[in-house]
JSON list of C-alpha atoms in Angstrom, two decimals:
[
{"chain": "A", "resi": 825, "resn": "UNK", "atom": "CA", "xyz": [-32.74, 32.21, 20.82]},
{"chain": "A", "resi": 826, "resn": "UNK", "atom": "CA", "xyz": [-29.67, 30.67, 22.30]},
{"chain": "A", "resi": 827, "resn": "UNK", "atom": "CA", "xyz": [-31.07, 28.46, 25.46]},
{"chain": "A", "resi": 828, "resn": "UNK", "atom": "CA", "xyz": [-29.96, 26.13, 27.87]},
{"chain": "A", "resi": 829, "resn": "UNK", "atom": "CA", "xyz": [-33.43, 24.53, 29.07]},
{"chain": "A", "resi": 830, "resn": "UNK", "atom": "CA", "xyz": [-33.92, 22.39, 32.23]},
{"chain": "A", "resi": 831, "resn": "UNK", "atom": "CA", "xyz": [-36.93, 20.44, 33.88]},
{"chain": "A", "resi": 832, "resn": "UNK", "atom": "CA", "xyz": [-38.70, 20.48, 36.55]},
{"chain": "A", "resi": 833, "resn": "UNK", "atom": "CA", "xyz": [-37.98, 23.79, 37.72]},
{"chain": "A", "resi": 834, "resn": "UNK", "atom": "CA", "xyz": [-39.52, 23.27, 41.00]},
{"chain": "A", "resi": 835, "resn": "UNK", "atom": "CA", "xyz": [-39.86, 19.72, 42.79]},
{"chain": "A", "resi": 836, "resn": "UNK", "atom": "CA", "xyz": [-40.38, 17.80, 45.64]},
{"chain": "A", "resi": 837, "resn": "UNK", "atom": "CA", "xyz": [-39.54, 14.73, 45.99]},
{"chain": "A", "resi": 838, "resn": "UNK", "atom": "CA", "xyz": [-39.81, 11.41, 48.60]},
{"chain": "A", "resi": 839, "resn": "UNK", "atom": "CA", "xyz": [-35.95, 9.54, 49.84]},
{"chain": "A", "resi": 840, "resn": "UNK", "atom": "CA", "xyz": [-35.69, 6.71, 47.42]},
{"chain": "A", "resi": 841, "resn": "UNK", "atom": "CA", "xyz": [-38.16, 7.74, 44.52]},
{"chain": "A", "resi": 842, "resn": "UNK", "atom": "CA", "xyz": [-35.59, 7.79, 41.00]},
{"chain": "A", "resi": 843, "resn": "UNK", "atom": "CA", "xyz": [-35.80, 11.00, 39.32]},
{"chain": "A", "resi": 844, "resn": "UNK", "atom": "CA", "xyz": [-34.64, 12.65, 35.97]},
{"chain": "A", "resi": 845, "resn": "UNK", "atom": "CA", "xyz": [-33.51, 16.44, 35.65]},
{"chain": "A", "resi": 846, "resn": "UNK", "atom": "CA", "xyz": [-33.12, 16.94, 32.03]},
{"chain": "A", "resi": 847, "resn": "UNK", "atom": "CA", "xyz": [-31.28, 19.30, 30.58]},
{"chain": "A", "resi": 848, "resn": "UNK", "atom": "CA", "xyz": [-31.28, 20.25, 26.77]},
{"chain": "A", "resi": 849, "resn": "UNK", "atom": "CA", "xyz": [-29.42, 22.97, 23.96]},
{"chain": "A", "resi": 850, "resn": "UNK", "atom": "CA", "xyz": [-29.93, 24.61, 20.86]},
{"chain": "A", "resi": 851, "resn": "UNK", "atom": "CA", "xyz": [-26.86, 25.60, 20.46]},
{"chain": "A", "resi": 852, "resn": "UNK", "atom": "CA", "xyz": [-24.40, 22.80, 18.98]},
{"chain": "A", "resi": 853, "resn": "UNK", "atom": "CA", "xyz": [-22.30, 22.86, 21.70]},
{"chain": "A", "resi": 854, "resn": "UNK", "atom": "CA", "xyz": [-20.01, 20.27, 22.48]},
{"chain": "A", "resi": 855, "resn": "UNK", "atom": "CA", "xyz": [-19.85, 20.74, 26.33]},
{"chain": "A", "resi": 856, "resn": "UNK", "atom": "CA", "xyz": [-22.02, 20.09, 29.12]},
{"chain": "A", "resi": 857, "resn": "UNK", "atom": "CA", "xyz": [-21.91, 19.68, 33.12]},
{"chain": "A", "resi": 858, "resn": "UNK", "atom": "CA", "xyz": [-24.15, 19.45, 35.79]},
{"chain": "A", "resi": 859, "resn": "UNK", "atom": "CA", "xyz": [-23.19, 21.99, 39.41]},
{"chain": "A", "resi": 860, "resn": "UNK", "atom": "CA", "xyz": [-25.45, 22.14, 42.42]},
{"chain": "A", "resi": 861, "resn": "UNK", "atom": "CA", "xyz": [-25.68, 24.80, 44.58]},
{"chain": "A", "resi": 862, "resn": "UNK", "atom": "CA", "xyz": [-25.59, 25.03, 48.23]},
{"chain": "A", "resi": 863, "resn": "UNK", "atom": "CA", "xyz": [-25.60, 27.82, 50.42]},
{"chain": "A", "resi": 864, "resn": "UNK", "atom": "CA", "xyz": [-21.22, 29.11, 51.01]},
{"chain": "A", "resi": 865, "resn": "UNK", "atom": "CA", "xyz": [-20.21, 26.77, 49.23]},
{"chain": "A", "resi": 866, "resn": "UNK", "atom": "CA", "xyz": [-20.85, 28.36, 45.54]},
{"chain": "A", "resi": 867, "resn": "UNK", "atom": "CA", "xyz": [-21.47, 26.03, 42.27]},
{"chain": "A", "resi": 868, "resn": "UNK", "atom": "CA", "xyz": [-19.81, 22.13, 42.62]},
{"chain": "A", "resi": 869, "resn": "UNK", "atom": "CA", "xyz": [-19.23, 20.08, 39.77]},
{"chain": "A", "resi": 870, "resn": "UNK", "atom": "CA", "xyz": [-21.24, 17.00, 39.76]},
{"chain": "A", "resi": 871, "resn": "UNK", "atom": "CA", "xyz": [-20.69, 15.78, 36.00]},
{"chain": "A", "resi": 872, "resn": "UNK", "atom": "CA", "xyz": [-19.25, 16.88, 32.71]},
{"chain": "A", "resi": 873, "resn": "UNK", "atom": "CA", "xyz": [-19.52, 15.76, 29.07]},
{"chain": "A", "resi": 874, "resn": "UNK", "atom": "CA", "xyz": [-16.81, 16.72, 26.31]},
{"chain": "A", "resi": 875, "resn": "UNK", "atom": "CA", "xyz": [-19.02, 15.07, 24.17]},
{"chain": "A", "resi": 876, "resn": "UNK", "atom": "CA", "xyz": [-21.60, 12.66, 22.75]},
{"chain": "A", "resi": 877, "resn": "UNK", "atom": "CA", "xyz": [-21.19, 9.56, 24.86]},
{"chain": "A", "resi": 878, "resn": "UNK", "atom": "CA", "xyz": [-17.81, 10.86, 26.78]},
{"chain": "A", "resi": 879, "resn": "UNK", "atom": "CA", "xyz": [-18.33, 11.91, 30.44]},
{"chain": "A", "resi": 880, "resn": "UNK", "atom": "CA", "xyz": [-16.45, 12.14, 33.70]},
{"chain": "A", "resi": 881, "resn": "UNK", "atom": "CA", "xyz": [-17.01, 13.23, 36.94]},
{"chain": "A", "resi": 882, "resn": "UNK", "atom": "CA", "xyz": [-16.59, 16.16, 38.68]},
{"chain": "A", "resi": 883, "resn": "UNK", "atom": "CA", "xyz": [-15.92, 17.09, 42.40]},
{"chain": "A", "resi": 884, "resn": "UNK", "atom": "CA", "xyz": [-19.36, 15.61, 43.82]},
{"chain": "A", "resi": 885, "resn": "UNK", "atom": "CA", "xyz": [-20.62, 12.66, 41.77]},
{"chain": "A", "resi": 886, "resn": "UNK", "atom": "CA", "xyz": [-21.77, 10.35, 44.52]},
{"chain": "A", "resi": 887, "resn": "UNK", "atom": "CA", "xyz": [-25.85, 10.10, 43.77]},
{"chain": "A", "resi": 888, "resn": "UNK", "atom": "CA", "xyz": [-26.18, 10.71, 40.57]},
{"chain": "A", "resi": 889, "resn": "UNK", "atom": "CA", "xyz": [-25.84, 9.08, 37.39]},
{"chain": "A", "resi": 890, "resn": "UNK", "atom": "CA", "xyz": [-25.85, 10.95, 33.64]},
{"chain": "A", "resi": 891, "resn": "UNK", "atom": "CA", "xyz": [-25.85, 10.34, 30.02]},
{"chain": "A", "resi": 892, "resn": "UNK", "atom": "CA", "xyz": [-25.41, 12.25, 26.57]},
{"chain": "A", "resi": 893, "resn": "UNK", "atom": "CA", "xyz": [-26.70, 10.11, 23.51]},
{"chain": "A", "resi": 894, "resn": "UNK", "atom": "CA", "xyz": [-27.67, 13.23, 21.94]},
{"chain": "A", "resi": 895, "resn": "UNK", "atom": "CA", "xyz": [-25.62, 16.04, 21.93]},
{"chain": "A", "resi": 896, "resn": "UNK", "atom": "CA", "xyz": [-28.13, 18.61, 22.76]},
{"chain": "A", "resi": 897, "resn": "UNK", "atom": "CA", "xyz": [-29.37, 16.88, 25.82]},
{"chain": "A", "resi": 898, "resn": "UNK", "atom": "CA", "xyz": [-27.30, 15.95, 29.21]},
{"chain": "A", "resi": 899, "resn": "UNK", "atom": "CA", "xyz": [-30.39, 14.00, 31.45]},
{"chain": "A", "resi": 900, "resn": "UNK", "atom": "CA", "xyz": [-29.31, 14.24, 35.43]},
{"chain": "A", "resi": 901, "resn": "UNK", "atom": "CA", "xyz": [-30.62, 11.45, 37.02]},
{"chain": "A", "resi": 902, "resn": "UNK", "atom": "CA", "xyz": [-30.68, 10.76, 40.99]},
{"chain": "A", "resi": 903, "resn": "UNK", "atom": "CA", "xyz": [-31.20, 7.04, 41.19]},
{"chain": "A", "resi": 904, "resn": "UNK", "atom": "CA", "xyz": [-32.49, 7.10, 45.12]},
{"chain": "A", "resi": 905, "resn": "UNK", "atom": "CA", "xyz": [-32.92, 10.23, 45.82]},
{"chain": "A", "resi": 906, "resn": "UNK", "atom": "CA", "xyz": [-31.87, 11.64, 49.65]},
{"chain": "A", "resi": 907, "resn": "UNK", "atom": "CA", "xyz": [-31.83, 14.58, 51.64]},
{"chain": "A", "resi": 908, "resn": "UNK", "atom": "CA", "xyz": [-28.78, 15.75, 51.42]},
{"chain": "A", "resi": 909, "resn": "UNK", "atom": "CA", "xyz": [-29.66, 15.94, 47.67]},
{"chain": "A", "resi": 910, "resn": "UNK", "atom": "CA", "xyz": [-31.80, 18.80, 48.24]},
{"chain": "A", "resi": 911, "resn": "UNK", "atom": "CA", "xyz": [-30.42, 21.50, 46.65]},
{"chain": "A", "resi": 912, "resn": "UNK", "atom": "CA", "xyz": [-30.20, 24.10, 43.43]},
{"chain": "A", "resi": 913, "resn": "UNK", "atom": "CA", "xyz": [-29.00, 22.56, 40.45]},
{"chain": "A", "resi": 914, "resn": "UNK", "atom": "CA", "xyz": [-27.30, 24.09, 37.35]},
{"chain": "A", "resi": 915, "resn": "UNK", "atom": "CA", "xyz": [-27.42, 22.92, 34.25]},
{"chain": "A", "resi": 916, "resn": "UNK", "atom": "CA", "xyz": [-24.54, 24.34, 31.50]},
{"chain": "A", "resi": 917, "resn": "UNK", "atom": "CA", "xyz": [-23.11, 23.85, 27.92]},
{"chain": "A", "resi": 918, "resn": "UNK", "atom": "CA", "xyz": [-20.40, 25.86, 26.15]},
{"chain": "A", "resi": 919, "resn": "UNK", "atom": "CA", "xyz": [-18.65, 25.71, 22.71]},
{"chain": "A", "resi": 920, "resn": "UNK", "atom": "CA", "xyz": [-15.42, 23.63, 22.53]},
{"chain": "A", "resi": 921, "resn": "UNK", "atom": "CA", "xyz": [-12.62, 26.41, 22.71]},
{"chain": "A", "resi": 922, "resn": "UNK", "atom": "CA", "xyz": [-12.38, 26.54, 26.64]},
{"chain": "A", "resi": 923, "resn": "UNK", "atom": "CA", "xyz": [-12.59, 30.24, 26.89]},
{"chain": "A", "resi": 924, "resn": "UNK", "atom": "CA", "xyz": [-15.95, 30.66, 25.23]},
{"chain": "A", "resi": 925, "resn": "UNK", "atom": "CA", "xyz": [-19.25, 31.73, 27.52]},
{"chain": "A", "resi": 926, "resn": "UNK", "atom": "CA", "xyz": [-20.68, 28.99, 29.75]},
{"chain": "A", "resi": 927, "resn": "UNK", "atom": "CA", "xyz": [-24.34, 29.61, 29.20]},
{"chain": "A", "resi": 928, "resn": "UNK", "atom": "CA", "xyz": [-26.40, 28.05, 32.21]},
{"chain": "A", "resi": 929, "resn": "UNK", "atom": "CA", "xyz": [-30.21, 26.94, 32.31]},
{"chain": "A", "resi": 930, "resn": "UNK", "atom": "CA", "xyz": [-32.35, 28.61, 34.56]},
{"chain": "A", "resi": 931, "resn": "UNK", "atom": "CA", "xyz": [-32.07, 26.51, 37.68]},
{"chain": "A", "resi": 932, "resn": "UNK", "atom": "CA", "xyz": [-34.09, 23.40, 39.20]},
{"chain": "A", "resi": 933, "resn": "UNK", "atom": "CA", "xyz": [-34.95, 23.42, 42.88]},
{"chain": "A", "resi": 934, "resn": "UNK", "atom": "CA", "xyz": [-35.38, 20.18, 44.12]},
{"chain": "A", "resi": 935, "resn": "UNK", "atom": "CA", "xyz": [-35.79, 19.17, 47.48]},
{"chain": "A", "resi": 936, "resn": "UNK", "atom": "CA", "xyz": [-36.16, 15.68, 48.90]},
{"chain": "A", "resi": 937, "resn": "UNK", "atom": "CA", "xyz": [-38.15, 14.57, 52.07]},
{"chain": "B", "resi": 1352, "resn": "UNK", "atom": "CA", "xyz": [-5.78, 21.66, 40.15]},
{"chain": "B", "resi": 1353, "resn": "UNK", "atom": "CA", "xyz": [-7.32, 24.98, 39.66]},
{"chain": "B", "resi": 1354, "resn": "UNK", "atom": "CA", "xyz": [-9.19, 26.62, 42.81]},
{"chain": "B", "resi": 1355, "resn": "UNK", "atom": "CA", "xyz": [-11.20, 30.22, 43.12]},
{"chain": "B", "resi": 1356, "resn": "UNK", "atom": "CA", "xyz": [-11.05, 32.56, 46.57]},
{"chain": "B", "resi": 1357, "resn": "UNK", "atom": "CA", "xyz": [-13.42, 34.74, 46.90]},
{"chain": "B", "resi": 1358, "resn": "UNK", "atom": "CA", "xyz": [-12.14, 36.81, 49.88]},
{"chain": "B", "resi": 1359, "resn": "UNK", "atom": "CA", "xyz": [-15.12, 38.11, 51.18]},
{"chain": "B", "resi": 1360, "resn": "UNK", "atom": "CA", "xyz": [-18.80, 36.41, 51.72]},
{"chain": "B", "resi": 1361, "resn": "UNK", "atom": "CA", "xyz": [-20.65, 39.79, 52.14]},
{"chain": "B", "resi": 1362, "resn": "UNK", "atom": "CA", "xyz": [-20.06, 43.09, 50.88]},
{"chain": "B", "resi": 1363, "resn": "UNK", "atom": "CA", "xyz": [-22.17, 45.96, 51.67]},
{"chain": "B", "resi": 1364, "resn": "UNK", "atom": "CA", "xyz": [-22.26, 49.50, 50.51]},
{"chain": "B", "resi": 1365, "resn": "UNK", "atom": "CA", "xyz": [-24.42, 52.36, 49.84]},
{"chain": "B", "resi": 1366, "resn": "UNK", "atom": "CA", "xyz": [-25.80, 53.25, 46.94]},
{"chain": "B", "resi": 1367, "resn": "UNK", "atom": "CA", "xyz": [-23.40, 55.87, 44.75]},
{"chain": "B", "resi": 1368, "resn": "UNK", "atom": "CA", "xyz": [-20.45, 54.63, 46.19]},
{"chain": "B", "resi": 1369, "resn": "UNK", "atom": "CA", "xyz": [-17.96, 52.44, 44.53]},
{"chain": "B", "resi": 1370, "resn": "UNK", "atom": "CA", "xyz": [-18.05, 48.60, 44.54]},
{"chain": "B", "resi": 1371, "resn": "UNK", "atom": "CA", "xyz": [-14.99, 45.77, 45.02]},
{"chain": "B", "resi": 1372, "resn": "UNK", "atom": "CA", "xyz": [-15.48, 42.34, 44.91]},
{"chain": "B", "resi": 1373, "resn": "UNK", "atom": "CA", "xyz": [-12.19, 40.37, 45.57]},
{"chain": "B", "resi": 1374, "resn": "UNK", "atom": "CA", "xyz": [-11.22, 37.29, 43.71]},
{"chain": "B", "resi": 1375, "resn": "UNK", "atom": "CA", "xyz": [-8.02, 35.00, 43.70]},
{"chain": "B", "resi": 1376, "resn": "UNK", "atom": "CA", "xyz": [-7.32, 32.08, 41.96]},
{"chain": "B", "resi": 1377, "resn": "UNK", "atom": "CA", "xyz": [-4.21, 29.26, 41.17]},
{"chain": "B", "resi": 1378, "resn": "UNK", "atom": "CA", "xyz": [-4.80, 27.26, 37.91]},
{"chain": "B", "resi": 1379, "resn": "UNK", "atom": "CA", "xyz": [-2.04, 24.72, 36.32]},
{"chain": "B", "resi": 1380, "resn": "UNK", "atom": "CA", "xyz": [-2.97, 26.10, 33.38]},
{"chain": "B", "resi": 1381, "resn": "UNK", "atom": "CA", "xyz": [-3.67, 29.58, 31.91]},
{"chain": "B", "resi": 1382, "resn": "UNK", "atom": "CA", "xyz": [-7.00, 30.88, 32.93]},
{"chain": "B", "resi": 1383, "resn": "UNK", "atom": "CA", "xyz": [-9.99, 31.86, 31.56]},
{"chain": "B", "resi": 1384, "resn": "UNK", "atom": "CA", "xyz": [-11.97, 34.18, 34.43]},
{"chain": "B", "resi": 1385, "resn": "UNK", "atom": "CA", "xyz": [-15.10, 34.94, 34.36]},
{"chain": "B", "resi": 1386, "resn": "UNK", "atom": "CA", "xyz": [-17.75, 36.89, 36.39]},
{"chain": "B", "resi": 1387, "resn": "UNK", "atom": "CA", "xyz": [-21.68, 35.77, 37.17]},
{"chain": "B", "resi": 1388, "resn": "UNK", "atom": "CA", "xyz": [-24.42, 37.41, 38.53]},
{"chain": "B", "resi": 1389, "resn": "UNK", "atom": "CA", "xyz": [-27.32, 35.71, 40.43]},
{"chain": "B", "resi": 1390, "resn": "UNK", "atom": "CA", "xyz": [-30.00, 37.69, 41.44]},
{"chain": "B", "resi": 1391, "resn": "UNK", "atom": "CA", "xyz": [-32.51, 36.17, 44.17]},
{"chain": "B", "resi": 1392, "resn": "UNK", "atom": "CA", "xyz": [-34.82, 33.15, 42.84]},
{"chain": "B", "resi": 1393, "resn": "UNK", "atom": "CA", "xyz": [-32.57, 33.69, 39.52]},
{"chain": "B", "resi": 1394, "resn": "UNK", "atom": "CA", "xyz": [-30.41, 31.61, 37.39]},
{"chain": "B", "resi": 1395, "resn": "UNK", "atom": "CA", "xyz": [-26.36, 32.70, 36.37]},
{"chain": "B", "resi": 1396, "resn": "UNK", "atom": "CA", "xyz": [-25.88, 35.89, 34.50]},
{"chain": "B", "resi": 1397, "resn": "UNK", "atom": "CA", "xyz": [-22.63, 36.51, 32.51]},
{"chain": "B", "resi": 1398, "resn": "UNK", "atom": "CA", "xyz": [-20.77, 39.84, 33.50]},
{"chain": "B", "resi": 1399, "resn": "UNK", "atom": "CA", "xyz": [-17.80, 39.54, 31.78]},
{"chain": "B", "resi": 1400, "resn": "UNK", "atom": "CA", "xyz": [-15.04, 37.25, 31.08]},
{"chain": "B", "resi": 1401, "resn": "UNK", "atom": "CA", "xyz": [-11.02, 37.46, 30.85]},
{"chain": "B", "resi": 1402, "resn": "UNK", "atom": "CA", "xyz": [-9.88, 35.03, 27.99]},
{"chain": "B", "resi": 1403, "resn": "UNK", "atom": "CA", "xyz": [-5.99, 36.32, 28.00]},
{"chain": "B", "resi": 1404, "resn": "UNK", "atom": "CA", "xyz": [-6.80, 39.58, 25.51]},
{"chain": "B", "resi": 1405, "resn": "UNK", "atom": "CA", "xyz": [-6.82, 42.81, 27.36]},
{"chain": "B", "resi": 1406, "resn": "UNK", "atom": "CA", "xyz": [-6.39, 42.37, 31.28]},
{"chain": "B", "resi": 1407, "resn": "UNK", "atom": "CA", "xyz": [-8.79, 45.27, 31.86]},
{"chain": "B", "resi": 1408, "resn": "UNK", "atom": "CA", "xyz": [-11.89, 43.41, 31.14]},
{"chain": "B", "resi": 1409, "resn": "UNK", "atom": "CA", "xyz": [-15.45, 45.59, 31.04]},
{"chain": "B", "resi": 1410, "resn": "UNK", "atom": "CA", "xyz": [-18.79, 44.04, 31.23]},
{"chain": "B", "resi": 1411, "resn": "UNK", "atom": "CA", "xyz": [-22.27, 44.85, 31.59]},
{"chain": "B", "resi": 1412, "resn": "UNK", "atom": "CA", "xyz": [-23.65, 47.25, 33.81]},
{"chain": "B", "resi": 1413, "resn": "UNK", "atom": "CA", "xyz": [-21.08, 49.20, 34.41]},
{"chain": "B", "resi": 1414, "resn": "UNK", "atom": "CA", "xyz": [-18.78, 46.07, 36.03]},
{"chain": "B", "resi": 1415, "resn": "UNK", "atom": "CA", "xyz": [-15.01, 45.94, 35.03]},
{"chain": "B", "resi": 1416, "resn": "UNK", "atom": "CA", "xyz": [-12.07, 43.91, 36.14]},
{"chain": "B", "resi": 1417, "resn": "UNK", "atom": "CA", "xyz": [-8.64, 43.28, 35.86]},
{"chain": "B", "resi": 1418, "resn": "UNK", "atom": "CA", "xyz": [-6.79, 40.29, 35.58]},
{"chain": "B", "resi": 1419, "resn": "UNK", "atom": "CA", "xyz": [-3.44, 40.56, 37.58]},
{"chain": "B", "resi": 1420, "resn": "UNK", "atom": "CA", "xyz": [-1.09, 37.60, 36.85]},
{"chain": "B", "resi": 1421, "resn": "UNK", "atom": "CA", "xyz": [1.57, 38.48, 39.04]},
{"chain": "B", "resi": 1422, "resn": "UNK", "atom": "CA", "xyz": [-1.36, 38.92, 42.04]},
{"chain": "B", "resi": 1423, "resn": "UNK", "atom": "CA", "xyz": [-3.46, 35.92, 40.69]},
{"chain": "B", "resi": 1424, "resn": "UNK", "atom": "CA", "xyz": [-6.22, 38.38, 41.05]},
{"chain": "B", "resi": 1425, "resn": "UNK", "atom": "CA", "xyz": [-9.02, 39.33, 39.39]},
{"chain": "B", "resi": 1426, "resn": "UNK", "atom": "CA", "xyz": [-11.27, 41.80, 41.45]},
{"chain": "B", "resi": 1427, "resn": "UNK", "atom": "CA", "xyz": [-14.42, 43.15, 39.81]},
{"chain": "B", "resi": 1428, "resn": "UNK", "atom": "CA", "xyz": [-15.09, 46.72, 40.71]},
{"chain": "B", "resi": 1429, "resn": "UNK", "atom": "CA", "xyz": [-17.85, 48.99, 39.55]},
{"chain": "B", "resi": 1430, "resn": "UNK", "atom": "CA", "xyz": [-17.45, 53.14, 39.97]},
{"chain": "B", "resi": 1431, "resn": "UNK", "atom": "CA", "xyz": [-21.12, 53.86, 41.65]},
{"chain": "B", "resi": 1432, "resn": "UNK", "atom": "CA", "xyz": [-23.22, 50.86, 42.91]},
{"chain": "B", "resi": 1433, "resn": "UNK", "atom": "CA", "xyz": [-27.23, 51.09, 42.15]},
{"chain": "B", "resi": 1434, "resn": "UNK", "atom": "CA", "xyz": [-30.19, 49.41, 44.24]},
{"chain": "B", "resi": 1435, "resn": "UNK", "atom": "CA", "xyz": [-30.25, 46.69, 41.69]},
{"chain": "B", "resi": 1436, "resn": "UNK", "atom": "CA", "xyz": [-26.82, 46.10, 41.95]},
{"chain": "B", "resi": 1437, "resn": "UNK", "atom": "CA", "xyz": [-27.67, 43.63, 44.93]},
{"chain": "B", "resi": 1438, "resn": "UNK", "atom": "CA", "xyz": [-27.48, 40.17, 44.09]},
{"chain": "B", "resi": 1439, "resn": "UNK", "atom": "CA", "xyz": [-24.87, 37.38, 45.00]},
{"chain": "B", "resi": 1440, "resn": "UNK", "atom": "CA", "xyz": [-21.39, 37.31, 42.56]},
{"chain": "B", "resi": 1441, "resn": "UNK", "atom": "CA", "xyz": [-19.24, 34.19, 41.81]},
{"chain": "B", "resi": 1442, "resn": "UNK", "atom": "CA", "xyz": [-16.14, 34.31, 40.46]},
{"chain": "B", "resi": 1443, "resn": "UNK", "atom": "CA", "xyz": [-15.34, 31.39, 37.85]},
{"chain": "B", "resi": 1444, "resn": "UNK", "atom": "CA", "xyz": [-11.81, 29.90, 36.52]},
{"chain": "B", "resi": 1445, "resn": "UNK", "atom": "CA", "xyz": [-11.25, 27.65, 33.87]},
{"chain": "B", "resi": 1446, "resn": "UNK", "atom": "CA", "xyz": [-7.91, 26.21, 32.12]},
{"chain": "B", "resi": 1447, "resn": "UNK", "atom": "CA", "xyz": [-7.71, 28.68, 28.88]},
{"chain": "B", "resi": 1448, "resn": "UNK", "atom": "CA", "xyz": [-6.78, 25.57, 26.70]},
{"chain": "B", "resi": 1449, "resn": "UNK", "atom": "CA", "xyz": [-7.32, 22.07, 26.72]},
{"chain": "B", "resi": 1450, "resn": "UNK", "atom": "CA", "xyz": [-5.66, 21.14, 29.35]},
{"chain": "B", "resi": 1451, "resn": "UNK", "atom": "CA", "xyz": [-8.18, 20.80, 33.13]},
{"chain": "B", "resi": 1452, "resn": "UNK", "atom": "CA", "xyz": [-10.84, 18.74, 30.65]},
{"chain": "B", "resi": 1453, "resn": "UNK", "atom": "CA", "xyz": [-12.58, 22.55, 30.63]},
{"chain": "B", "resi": 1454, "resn": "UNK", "atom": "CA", "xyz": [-13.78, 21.92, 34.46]},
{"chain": "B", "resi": 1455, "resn": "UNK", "atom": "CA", "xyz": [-15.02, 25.44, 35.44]},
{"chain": "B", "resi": 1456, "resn": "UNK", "atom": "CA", "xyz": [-14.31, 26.33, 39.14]},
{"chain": "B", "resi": 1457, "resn": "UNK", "atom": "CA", "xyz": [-16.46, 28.49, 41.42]},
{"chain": "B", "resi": 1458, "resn": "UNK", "atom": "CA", "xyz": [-15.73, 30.74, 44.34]},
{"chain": "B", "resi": 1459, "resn": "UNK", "atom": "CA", "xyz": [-18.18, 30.36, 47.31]},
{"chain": "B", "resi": 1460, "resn": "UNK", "atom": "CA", "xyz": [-20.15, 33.85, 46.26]},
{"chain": "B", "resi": 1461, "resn": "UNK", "atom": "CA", "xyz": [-20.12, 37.01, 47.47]},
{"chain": "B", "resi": 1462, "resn": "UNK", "atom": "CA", "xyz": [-23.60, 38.69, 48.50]},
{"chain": "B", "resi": 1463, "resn": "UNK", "atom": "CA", "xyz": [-23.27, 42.84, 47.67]},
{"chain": "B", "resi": 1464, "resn": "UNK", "atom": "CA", "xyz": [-26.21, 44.54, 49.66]},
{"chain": "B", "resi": 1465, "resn": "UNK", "atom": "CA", "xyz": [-26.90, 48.42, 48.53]},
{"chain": "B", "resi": 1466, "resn": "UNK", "atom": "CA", "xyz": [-27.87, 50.59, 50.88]},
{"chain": "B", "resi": 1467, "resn": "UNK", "atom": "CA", "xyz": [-29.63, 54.12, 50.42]}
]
């Protein structure tokens, strides 16, 4: 079965203490990114990856650092954590032709005190 | 430069009744569009997506939309809305080539509430 897999679902977290969402496929796709979600104001970009060892950031990179050795995974990591990292974050990957189905992992709540 | 308006943050209706959810876009480059569904506590369902084929795009569930070029629109609509029907909708653009390094774009949501 096609998936887009993420961990922790669920977390809480104390300001400063480094932390790693990963993020994996099993589908051979090329493309990943990272969003968060906030309430009105939708999905942001935080980091993409066109490939193994290519990224770039999106619209809200400040806070977090990322990597893709392997193609299937795409590791989110918060270095020092804050508050204002609290959110819902979105893992996705799609094929390489741009108009293909962005398939998205099921979500990871994390919230920092 | 790409950006997504959805036009309105909360929609309600009643249950049988038809359903409109408003979407605009720009994009430098031609679009892909695409529609998600989030129900509470969920993660991103895929309604349907335009990828410059037929404008008049249907998806699952009953959801349809059509892509209007010389509106930059792309409102979903649905012909009789159902209970489960509520959930919050994003609408998504993304450059239809290469061009935009495939950055997808989100509106800000818009919640539908059904009402018997």
């Amino acid at each position: 079965e096609a998936q887009v897999t993420q961990n922790p679902r669920y977390l809480i977290t104390v300001t400063g203490k480094k932390l790693t969402v990963t993020c994996s496929q099993n589908m051979n796709h090329e493309y990943m990114s990272w969003y968060r979600q906030d309430p009105g104001l939708g999905l942001r970009q935080i980091y993409y990856s066109m490939n193994v060892e290519v990224t770039d950031k999106g619209d809200v990179p400040e806070g977090y650092k990322v990597s893709r050795k392997e193609k299937r995974n795409f590791p989110l990591i918060l270095e020092s954590p804050s508050p204002n990292q609290t959110s819902l974050y979105f893992c996705a990957s799609s094929p390489r032709p741009s108009g293909n189905t962005i398939y998205f992992g099921e979500g990871s709540w994390l919230t920092v005190v | 430069a790409q950006s997504v308006t959805q036009l309105d943050s909360h929609v309600s209706v009643s249950e049988g009744t038809p359903v409109l959810l408003r979407c605009n876009y720009s994009s430098s480059y031609s679009p892909s569009l695409f529609w998600y569904v989030q129900h509470p506590n969920k993660g991103l369902q895929l309604l349907l997506k335009y990828t410059s084929a037929a404008t008049l795009v249907k998806g699952i569930n009953g959801f349809e939309a059509e892509f209007k070029k010389s509106e930059t629109s792309f409102h979903l609509t649905k012909p009789s809305a159902h209970m489960s029907d509520a959930a919050e909708y994003f609408c998504v653009v993304r450059p239809l080539g290469w061009g935009g390094g495939n950055k997808l774009t989100f509106g800000t949501g818009t919640q539908l509430k059904v009402e018997l």
